[in-house]
Coordinates of C-alpha atoms in Angstrom, one line a residue:
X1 CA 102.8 -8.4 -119.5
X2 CA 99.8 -6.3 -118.5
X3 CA 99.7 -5.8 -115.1
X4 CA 95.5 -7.1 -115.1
X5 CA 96.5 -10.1 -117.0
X6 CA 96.7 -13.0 -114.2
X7 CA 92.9 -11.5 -112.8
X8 CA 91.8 -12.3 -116.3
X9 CA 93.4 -15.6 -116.9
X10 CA 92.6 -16.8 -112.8
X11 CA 88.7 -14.8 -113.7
X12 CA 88.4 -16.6 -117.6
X13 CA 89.4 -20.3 -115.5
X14 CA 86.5 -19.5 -113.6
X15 CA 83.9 -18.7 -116.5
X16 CA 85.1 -22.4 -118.6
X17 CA 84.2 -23.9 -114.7
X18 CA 80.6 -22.0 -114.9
X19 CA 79.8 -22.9 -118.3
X20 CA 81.0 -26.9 -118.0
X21 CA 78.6 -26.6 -114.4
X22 CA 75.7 -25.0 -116.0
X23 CA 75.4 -26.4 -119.8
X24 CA 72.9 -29.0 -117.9
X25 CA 70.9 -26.3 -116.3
X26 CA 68.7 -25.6 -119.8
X27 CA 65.5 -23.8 -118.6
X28 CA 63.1 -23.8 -121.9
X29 CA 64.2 -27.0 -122.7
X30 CA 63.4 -28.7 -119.4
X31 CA 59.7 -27.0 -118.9
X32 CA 58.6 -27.3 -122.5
X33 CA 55.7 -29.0 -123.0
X34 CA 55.3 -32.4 -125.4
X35 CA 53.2 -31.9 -128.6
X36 CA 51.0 -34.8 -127.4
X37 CA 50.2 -32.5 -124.5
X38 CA 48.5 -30.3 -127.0
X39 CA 46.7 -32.5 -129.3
X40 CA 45.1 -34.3 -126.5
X41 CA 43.8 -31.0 -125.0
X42 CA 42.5 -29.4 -128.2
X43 CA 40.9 -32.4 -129.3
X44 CA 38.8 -32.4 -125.8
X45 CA 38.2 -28.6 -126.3
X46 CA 36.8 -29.2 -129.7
X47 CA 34.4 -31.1 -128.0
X48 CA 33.4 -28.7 -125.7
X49 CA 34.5 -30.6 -122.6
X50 CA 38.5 -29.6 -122.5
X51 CA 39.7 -30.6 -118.7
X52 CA 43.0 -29.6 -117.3
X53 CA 46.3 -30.9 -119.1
X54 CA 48.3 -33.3 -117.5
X55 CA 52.3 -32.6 -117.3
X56 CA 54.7 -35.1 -115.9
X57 CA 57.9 -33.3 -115.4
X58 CA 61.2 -35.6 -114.6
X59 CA 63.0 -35.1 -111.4
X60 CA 66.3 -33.2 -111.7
X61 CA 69.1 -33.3 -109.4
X62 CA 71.9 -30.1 -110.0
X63 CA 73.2 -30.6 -106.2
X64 CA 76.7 -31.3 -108.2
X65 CA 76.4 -28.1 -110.7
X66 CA 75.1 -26.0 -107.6
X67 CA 78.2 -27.3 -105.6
X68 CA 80.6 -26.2 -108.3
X69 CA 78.7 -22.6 -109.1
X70 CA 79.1 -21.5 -105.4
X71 CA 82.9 -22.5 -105.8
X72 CA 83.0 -20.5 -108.8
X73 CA 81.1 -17.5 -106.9
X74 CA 83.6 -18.2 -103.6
X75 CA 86.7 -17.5 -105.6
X76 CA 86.0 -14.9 -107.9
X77 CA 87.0 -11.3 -106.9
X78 CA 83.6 -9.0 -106.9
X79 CA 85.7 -6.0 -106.9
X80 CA 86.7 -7.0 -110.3
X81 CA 84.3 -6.8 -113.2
X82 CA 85.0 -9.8 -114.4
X83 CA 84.8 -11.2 -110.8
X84 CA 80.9 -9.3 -110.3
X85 CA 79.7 -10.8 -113.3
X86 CA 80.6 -14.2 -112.2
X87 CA 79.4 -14.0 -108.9
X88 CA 76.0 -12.7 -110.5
X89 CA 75.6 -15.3 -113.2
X90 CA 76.8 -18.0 -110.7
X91 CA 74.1 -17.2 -108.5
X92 CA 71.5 -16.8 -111.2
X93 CA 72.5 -20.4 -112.2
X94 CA 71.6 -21.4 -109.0
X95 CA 68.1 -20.3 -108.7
X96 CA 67.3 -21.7 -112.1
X97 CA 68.7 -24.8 -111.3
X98 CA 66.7 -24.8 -107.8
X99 CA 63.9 -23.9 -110.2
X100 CA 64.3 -26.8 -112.2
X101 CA 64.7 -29.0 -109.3
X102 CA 61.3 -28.1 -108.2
X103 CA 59.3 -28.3 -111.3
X104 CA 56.0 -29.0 -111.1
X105 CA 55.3 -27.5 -107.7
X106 CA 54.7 -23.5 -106.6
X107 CA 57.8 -23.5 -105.7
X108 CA 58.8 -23.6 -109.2
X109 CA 56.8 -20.2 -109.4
X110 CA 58.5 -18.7 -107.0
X111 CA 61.9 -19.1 -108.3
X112 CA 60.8 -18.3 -111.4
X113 CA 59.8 -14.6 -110.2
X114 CA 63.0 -14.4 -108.4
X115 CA 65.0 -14.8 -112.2
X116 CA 62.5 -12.5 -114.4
X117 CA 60.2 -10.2 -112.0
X118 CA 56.3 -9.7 -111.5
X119 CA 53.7 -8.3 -113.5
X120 CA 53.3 -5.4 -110.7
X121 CA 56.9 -4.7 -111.0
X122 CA 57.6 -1.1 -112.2
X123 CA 59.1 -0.3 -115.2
X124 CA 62.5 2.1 -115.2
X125 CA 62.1 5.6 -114.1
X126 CA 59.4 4.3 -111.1
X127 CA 56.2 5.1 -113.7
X128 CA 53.7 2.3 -114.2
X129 CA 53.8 -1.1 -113.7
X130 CA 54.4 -3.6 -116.4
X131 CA 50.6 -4.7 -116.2
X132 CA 49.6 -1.2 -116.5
X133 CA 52.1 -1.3 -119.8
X134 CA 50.5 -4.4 -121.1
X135 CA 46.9 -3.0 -120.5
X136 CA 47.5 -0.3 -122.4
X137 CA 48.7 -2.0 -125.8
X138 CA 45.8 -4.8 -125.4
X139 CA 43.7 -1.4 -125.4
X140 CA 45.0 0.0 -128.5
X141 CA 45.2 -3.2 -130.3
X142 CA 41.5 -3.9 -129.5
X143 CA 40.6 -0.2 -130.8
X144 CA 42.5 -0.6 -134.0
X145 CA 39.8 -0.6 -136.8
X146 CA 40.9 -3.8 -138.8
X147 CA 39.5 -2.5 -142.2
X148 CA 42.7 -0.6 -141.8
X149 CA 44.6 -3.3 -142.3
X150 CA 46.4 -3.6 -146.1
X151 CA 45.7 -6.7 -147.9
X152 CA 49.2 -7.9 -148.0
X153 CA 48.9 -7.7 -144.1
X154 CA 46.6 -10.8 -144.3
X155 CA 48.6 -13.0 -146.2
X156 CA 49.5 -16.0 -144.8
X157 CA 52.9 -18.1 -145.0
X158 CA 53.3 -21.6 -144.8
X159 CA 56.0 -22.7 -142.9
X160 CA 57.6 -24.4 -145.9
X161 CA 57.9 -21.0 -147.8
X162 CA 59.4 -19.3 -144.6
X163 CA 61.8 -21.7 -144.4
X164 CA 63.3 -21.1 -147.6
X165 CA 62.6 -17.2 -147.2
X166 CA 64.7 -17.0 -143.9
X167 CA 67.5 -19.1 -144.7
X168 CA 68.1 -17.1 -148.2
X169 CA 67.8 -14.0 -146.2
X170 CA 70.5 -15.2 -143.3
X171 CA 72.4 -16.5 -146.2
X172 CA 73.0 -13.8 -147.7
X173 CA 73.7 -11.8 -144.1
X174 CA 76.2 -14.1 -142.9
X175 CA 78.1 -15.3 -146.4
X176 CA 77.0 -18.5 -146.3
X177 CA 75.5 -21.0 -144.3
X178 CA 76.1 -20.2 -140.5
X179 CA 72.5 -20.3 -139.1
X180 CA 69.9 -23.3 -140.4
X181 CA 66.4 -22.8 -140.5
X182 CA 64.6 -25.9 -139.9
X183 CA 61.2 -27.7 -139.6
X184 CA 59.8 -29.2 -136.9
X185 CA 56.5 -31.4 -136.1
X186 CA 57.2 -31.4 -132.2
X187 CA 57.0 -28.0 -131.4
X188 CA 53.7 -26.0 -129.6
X189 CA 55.8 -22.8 -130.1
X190 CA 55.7 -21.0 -134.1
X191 CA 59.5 -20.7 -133.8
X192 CA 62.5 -21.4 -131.3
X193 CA 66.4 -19.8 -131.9
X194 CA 69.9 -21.2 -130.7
X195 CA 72.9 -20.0 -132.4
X196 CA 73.0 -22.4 -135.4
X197 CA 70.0 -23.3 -135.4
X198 CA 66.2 -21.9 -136.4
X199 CA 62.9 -24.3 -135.8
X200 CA 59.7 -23.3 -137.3
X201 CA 56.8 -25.4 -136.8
X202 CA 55.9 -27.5 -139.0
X203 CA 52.0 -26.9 -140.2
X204 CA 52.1 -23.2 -139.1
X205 CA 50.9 -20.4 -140.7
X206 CA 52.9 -17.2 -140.6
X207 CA 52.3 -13.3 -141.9
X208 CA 55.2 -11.1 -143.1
X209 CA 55.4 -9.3 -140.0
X210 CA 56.0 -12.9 -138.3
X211 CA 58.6 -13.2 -141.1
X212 CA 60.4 -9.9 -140.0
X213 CA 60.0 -10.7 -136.6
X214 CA 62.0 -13.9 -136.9
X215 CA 64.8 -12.7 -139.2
X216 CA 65.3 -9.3 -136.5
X217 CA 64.1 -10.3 -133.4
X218 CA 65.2 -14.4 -133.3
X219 CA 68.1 -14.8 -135.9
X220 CA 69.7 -11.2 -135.6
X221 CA 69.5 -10.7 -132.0
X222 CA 69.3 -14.2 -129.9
X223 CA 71.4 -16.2 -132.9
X224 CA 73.7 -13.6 -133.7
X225 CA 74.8 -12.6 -129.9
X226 CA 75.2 -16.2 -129.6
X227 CA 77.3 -17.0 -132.3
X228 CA 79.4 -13.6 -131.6
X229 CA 80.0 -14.7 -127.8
X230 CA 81.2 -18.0 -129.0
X231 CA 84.1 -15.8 -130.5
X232 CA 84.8 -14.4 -127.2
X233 CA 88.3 -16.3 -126.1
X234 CA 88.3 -14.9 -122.6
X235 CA 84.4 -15.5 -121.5
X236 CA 82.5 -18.3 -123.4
X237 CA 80.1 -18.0 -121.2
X238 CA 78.7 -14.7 -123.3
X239 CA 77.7 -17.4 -125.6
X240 CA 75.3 -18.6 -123.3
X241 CA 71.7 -17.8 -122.2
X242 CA 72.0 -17.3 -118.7
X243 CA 68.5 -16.3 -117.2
X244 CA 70.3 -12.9 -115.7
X245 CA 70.0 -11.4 -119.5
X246 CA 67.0 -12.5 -120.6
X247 CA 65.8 -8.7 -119.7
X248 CA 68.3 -7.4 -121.9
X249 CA 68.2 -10.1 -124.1
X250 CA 64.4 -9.9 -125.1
X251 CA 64.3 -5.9 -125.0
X252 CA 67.0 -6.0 -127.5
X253 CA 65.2 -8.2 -129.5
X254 CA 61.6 -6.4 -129.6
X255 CA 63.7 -3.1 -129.8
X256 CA 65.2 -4.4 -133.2
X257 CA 61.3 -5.3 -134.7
X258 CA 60.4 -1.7 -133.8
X259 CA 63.8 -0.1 -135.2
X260 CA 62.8 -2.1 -138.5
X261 CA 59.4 -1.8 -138.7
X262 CA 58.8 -5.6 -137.9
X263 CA 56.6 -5.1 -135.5
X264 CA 52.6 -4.8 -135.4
X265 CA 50.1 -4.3 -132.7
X266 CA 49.5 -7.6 -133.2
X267 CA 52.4 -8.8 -131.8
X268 CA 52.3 -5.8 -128.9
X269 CA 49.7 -7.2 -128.1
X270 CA 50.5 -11.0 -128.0
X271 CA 53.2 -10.0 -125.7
X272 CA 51.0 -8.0 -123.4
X273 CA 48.3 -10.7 -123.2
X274 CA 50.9 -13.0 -121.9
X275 CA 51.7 -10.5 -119.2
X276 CA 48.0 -10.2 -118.1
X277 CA 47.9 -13.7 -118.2
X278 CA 50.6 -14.2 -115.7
X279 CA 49.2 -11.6 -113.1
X280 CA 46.3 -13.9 -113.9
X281 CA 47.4 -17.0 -112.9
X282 CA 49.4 -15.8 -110.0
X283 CA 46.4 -14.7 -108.7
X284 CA 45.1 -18.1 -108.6
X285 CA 43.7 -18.4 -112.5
X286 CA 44.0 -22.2 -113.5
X287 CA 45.0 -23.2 -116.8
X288 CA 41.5 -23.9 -118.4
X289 CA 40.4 -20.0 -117.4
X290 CA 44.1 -19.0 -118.9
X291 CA 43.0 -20.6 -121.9
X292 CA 39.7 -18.9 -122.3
X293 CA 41.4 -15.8 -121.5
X294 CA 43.4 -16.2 -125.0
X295 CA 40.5 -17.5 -126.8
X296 CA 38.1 -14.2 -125.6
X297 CA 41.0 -11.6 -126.9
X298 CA 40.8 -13.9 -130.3
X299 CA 43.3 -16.1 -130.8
X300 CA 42.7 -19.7 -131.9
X301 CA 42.6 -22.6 -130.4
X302 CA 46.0 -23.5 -130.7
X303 CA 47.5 -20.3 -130.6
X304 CA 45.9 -19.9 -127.2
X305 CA 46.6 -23.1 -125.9
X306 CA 50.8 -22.3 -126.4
X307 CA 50.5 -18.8 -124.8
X308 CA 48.6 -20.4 -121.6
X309 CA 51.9 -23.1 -121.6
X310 CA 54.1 -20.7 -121.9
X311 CA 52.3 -19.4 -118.6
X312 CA 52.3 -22.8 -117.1
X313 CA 55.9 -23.8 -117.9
X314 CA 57.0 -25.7 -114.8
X315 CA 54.7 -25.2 -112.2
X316 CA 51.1 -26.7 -111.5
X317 CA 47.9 -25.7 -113.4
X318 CA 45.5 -25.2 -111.2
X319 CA 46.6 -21.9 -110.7
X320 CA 48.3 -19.5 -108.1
X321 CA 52.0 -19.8 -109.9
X322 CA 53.3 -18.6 -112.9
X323 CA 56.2 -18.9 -115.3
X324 CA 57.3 -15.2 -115.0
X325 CA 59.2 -15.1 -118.1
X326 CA 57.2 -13.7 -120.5
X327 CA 57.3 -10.6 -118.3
X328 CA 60.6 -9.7 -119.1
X329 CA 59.7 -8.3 -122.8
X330 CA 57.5 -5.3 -122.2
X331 CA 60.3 -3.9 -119.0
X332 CA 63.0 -5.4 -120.8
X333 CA 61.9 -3.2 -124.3
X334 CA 61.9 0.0 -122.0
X335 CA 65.3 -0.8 -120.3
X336 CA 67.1 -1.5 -123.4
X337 CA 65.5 1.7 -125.4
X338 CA 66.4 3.9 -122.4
X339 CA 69.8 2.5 -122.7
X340 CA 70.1 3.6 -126.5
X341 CA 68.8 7.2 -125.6
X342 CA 71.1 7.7 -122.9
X343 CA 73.9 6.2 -124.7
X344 CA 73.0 8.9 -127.9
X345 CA 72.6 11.8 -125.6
X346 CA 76.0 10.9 -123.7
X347 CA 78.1 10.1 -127.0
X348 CA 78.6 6.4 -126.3
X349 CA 77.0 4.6 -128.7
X350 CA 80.1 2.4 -129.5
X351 CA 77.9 0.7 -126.2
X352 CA 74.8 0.0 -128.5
X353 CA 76.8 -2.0 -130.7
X354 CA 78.7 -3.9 -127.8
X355 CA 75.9 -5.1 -126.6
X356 CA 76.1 -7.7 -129.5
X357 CA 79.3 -9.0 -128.9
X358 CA 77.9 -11.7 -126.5
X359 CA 74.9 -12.3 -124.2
X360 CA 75.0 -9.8 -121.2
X361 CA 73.0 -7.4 -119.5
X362 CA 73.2 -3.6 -119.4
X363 CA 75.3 -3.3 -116.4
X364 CA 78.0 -5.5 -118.2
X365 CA 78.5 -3.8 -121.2
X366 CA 79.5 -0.8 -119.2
X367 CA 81.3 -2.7 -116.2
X368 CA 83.6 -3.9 -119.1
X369 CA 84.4 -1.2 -121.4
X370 CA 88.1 -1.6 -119.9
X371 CA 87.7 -5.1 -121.3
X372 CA 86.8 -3.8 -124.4
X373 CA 89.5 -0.8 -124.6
X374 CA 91.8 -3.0 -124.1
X375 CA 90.9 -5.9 -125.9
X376 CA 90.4 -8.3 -123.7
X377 CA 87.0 -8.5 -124.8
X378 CA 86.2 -8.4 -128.4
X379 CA 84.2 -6.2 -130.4
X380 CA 80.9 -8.2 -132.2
X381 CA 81.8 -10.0 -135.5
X382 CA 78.6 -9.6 -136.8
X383 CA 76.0 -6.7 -136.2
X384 CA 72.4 -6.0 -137.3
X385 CA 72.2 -3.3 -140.2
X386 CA 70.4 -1.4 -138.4
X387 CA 73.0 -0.9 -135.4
X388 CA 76.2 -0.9 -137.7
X389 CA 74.2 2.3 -139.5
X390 CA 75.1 4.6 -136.7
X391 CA 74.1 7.6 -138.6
X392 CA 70.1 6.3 -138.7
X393 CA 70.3 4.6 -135.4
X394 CA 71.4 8.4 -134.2
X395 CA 68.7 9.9 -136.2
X396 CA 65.7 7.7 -134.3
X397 CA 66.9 8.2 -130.9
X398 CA 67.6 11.8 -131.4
X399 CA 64.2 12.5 -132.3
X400 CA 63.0 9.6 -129.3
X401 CA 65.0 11.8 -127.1
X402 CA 63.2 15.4 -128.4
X403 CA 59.5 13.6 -128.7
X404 CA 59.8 12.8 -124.9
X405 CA 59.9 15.9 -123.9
X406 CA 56.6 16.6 -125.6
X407 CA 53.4 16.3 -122.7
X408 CA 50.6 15.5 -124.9
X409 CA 48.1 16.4 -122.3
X410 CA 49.5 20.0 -123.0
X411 CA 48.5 20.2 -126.4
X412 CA 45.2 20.3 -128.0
X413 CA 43.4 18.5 -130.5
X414 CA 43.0 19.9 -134.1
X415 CA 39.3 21.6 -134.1
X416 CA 36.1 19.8 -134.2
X417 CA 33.8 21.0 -136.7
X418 CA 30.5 22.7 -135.8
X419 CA 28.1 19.7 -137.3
X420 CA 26.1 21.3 -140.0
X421 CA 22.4 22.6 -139.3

C-alpha cells in the first residue's frame, strides 16, 4: 500500500465531515432577495417617489456546523496538502457562516470583506487597485461610440428562445442531458448556475453576447467544475462552492468569455459598476443613491435595481456596508490570467486544465499536483474547448506574454495630418 495512503483516507474522512457541516451554510441563497422585494420598489420608483426597500432576513444559528468545522480544522495535518486545504476551507466556512448569522447588520459587511476583499485592495503584482481597474473600463465603455455597434449586437433574446438555445448547445457538449436550463418567475438575477441546473429569468431579455456569456462563463466554468468535482472520490468537497474560490472561481469564468470572444464592454463594464458601487456604499452610500448610481451609467430600472441588491445582499441599506462579492471578478480575472501566463512560460499548462477538475483556488491546484501524479486526485472529465485546445490556448498567452512587454507610453502615435489650408 502507498506509504501516503492512511493521510489520505484519515484527510478524505475529514472533507465528507466538512461537506455534511457546511451543505447548510449556502451564502447566495440565504441573502437573495424575494421578487416581491423588487416589484414593490420599481412600482414606487415609477412614481417618482421610490423609498428604501425593506428586507427581512431569518435568523440562522450554525453554532453546530461551526462546532464541527473547527473539529475538522483541529485534526487535519497543515503540513499535508490535503491537511492546509482543510484547515483553509474550514475556516472560510466559518466566517460565512458568522456572516450568515449576522445578516442584516454591518457586521454582515464586515465578514463579507473578510471572504472576498475591498474595492481598494490591489490587484497582483502591487499595481493599481481594483477601483482604479473598474474606473478604467467604465471609462472606455462610456467613450465607445455606439454607432459602432453591428446590428446583430442589438438583437434581443427572449428568455424562451435562450432556453432552448443553451440547452441544445450543452446538449450537444456533454452527450446528452446532464445540465437543464430552466425558467424561472422568482428570480431578480438574468441567470443563476449549480451543477445540474441553469435558471434564466423568466420575462428577460438577453443579446448574443449574454448568450455566450452564459454557455462559457456559467455552464462551462461554474457547472462544469461542479459536476467534475462531484467525480472526485477522495475530496467531494471540490464539488462545492466554498467562498475561499470564488476568486478563482469567477476569474476563470470571465477569463473563458474573453478567451472566446464572449465578452463585450458592456459586460466590463457591468462588472466594474458593481465595484464602484461597493466602494460606494461602504463609504456610507444608501441603497436609493446606489440605485441612481446604476440608473445615471444607463441601465434600466430593473437592471439597476438587481446590481444595487447584489450590493445590498445581507447587510442594511442605509449605507456604510457592503456585500464585497462582486469584487472578486475584476482581481480574480487578473489572478487567474497571470496564472495561465506563468503556467505557458514555465511549461505547466497540464495546471490550466486541472483547474477544472473541481472547485479550488490557485494555490490548490499546485499544492496537489502529487495528488494528481499519483492519482489520488483525478484529472477533469469534462473540459471547455477552448482549454482542451492546448495548441490555441498556447498561442494567446504566448503572444499575452510578448504584448506585456510592450510600454505603450514608449511608442508614438501614427502622424497627424497637417489640416489643409
Amino acid at each position: 500500500m502507498d506509504a501516503g495512503a492512511p493521510d489520505l483516507a484519515r484527510h478524505a474522512a475529514l472533507d465528507a465531515r466538512m461537506v455534511a457541516a457546511a451543505r447548510g451554510i449556502r451564502v447566495l441563497t440565504l441573502t437573495s432577495w424575494q421578487a416581491s422585494v423588487q416589484q414593490g420598489f420599481l412600482a414606487e420608483a415609477a412614481t417618482g417617489r421610490p423609498r428604501l426597500p425593506r428586507v427581512d432576513y431569518p435568523r440562522h444559528d450554525f453554532s453546530d456546523a461551526r462546532r464541527e468545522l473547527q473539529a475538522v480544522a483541529d485534526a487535519a495535518d497543515p503540513a499535508h496538502p490535503l491537511g492546509r486545504y482543510l484547515v483553509d476551507s474550514a475556516r472560510q466556512w466559518d466566517v460565512a457562516a458568522r456572516m450568515l448569522e449576522a445578516l442584516g447588520t454591518p457586521a454582515a459587511g464586515a465578514l463579507s470583506v473578510a471572504l472576498y476583499g475591498r474595492p481598494d485592495d490591489p490587484l497582483p503584482g502591487g499595481g493599481p487597485t481594483t477601483r482604479d481597474a473598474a474606473r478604467h473600463f467604465v471609462d472606455i465603455a462610456n467613450e465607445l461610440d455606439h454607432e459602432l455597434l453591428a446590428p446583430e449586437e442589438q438583437v434581443t433574446i427572449s428568455a424562451t428562445a435562450l432556453q432552448l438555445q443553451l440547452q441544445n448547445a450543452l446538449d450537444a457538449f456533454f452527450g446528452g442531458r446532464v445540465v437543464a436550463v430552466e425558467l424561472d418567475p422568482d428570480m431578480i438575477a438574468k441567470a443563476a448556475a449549480g451543477a445540474y441546473r441553469i435558471r434564466l429569468r423568466t420575462g428577460a431579455a438577453y443579446s448574443d453576447y449574454d448568450r455566450r456569456q452564459l454557455l462559457h462563463h456559467e455552464a462551462l466554468v461554474h457547472s462544469l467544475t461542479a459536476l467534475n468535482g462531484r467525480a472526485q472520490p477522495l475530496l467531494p468537497s471540490l464539488a462545492m462552492s466554498s467562498p475561499r474560490i470564488t476568486a478563482t472561481q469567477e476569474g476563470l469564468a470571465v477569463l473563458a468569455e474573453q478567451i472566446t470572444g464572449s465578452i463585450d464592454i458592456e459586460r466590463m463594464k457591468r462588472i466594474s459598476l458593481r465595484t464602484e458601487a461597493i466602494a460606494m456604499a461602504m463609504e456610507g452610500a444608501d441603497f436609493l443613491q446606489v440605485f441612481g448610481y446604476f440608473r445615471d451609467a444607463g441601465q434600466d430600472a430593473a437592471e439597476s435595481f438587481s446590481s444595487a441588491q447584489r450590493v445590498f445582499r445581507g447587510v442594511p441599506v442605509t449605507g456604510g456596508a457592503a456585500f464585497a462579492k462582486d469584487t472578486v471578478y475584476l482581481r480574480g480575472l487578473v489572478e487567474v490570467h497571470t496564472f495561465f501566463r506563468h503556467a505557458l512560460r514555465d511549461g505547466r499548462l497540464r495546471q490550466c486544465r486541472r483547474l477544472f477538475a473541481g472547485k479550488m483556488t490557485l494555490d490548490d491546484v499546485q499544492a496537489f499536483e502529487p495528488l494528481f501524479e499519483s492519482g489520488a486526485l483525478l484529472p477533469p472529465r469534462w473540459l471547455p474547448d477552448w482549454v482542451a485546445r492546448a495548441n490555441g490556448l498556447a498561442g494567446l498567452l504566448a503572444f499575452s506574454l510578448f504584448a506585456n512587454r510592450i510600454r505603450l507610453d514608449r511608442l508614438s502615435g501614427p502622424p497627424v495630418p497637417e489640416p489643409a489650408t
